[in-house]
Coordinates of N, CA and C in Angstrom, one line a residue:
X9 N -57.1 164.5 -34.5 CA -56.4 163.2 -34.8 C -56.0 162.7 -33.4
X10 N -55.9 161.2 -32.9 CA -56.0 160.6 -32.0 C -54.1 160.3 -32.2
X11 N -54.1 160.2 -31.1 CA -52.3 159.9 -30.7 C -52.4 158.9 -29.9
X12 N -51.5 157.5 -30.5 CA -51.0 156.5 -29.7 C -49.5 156.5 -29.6
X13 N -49.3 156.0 -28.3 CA -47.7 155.9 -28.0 C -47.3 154.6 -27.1
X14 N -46.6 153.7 -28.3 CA -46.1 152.3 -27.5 C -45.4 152.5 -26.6
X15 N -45.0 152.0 -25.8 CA -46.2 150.6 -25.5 C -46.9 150.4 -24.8
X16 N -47.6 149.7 -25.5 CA -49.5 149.5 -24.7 C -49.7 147.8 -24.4
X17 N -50.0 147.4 -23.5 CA -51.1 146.5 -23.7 C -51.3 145.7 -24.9
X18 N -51.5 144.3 -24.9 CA -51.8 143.4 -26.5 C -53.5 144.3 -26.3
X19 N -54.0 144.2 -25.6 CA -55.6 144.5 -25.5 C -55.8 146.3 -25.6
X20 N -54.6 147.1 -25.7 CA -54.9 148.1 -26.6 C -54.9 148.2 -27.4
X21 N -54.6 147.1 -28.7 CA -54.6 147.2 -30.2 C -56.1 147.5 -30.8
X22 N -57.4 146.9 -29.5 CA -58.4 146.7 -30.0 C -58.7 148.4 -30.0
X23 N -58.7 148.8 -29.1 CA -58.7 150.3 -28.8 C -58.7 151.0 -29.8
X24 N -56.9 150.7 -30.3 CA -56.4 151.4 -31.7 C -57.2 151.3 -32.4
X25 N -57.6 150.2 -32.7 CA -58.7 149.6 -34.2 C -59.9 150.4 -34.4
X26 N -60.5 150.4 -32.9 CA -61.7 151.2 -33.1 C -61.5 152.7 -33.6
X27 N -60.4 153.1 -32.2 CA -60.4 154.8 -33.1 C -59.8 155.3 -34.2
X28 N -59.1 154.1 -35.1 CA -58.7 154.3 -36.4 C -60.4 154.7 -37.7
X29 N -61.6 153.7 -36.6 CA -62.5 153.6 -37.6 C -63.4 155.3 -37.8
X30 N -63.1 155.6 -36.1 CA -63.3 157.2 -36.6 C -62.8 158.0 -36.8
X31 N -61.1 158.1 -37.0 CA -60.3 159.3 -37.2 C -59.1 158.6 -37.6
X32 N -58.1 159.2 -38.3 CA -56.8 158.9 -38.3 C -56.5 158.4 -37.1
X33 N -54.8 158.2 -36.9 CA -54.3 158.0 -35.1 C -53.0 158.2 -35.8
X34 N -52.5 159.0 -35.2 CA -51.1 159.5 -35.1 C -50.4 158.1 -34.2
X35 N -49.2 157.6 -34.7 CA -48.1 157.2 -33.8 C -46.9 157.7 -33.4
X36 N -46.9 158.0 -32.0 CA -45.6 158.6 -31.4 C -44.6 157.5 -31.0
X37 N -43.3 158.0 -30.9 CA -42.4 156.9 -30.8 C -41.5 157.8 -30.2
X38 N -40.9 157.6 -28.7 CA -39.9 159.1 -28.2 C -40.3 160.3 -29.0
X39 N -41.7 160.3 -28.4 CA -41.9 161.9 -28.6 C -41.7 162.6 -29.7
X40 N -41.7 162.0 -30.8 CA -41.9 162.1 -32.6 C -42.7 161.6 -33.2
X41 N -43.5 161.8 -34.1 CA -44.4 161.3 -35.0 C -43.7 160.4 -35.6
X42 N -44.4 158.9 -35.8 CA -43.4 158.3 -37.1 C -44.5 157.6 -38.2
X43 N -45.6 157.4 -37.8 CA -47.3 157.1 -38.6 C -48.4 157.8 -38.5
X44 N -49.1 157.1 -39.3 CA -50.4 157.1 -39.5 C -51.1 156.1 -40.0
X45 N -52.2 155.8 -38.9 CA -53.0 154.7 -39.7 C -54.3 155.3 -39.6
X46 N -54.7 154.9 -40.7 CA -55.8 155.4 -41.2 C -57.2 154.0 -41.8
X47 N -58.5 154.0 -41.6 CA -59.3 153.5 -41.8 C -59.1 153.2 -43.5
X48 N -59.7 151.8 -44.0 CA -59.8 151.7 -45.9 C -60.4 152.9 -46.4
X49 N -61.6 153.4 -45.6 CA -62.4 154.6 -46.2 C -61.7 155.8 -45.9
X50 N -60.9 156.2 -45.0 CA -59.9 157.2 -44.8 C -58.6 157.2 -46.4
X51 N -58.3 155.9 -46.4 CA -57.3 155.5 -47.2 C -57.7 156.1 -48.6
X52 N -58.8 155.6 -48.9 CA -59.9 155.3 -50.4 C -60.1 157.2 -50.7
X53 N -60.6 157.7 -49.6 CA -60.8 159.6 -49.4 C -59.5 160.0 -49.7
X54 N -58.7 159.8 -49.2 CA -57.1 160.5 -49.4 C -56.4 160.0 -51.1
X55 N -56.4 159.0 -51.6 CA -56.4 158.3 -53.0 C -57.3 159.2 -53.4
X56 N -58.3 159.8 -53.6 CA -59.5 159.8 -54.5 C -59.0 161.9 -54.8
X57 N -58.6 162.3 -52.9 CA -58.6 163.8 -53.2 C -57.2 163.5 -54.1
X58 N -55.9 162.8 -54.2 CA -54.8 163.1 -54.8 C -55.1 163.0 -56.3
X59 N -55.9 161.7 -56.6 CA -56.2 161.6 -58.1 C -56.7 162.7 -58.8
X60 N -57.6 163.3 -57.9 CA -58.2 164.4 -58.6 C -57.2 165.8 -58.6
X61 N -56.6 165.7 -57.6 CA -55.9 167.0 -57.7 C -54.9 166.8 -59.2
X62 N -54.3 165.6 -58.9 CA -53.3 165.0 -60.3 C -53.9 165.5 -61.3
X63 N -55.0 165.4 -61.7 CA -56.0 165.4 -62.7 C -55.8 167.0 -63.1
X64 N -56.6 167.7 -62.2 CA -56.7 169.2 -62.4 C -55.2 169.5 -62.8
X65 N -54.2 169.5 -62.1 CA -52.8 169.6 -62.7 C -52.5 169.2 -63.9
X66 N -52.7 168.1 -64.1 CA -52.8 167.8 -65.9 C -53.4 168.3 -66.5
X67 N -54.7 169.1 -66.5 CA -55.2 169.5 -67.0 C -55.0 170.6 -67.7
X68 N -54.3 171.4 -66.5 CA -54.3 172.7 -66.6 C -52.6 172.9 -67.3
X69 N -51.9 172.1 -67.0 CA -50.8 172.0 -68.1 C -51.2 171.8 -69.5
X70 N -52.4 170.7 -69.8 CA -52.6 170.6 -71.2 C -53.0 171.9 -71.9
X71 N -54.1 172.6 -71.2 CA -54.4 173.4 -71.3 C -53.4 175.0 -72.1
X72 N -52.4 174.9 -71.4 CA -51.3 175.9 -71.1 C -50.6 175.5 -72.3
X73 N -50.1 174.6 -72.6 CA -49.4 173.6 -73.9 C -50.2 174.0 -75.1
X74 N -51.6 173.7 -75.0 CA -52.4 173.8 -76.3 C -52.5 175.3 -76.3
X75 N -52.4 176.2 -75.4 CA -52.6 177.5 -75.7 C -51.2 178.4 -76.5
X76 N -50.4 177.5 -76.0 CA -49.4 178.2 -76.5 C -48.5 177.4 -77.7
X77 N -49.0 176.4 -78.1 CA -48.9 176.2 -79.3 C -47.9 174.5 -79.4

């Protein structure tokens, strides 16, 4: 993951943009993490692994519920 730390430049936002499109980018702020920006298709992957995890979890509670009555 890529680390940006303001302040930069107006003309390193383009910077940001690009390496958002290949990786996350951490934002430091005094030497603390305080974001993440992430690409729509980073975004869309991360949504998609939680839904499914949600999913499996419901499931396996249904499951547990109907087994035991």
């Amino acid at each position: 993951m890529a680390t940006y730390q303001p302040p930069t430049p107006i003309n390193g936002l383009a910077a940001l943009l690009d390496a958002v499109q290949r990786e996350p980018v951490m934002i430091r702020c005094q030497n603390r993490d305080v974001a993440v920006i992430l690409s729509p298709q980073g975004y869309d992957r991360l949504r998609a692994l939680n839904t499914d995890e949600f999913q499996r979890f419901c499931d396996r509670i249904g499951e547990r519920a109907a087994s035991e009555g």
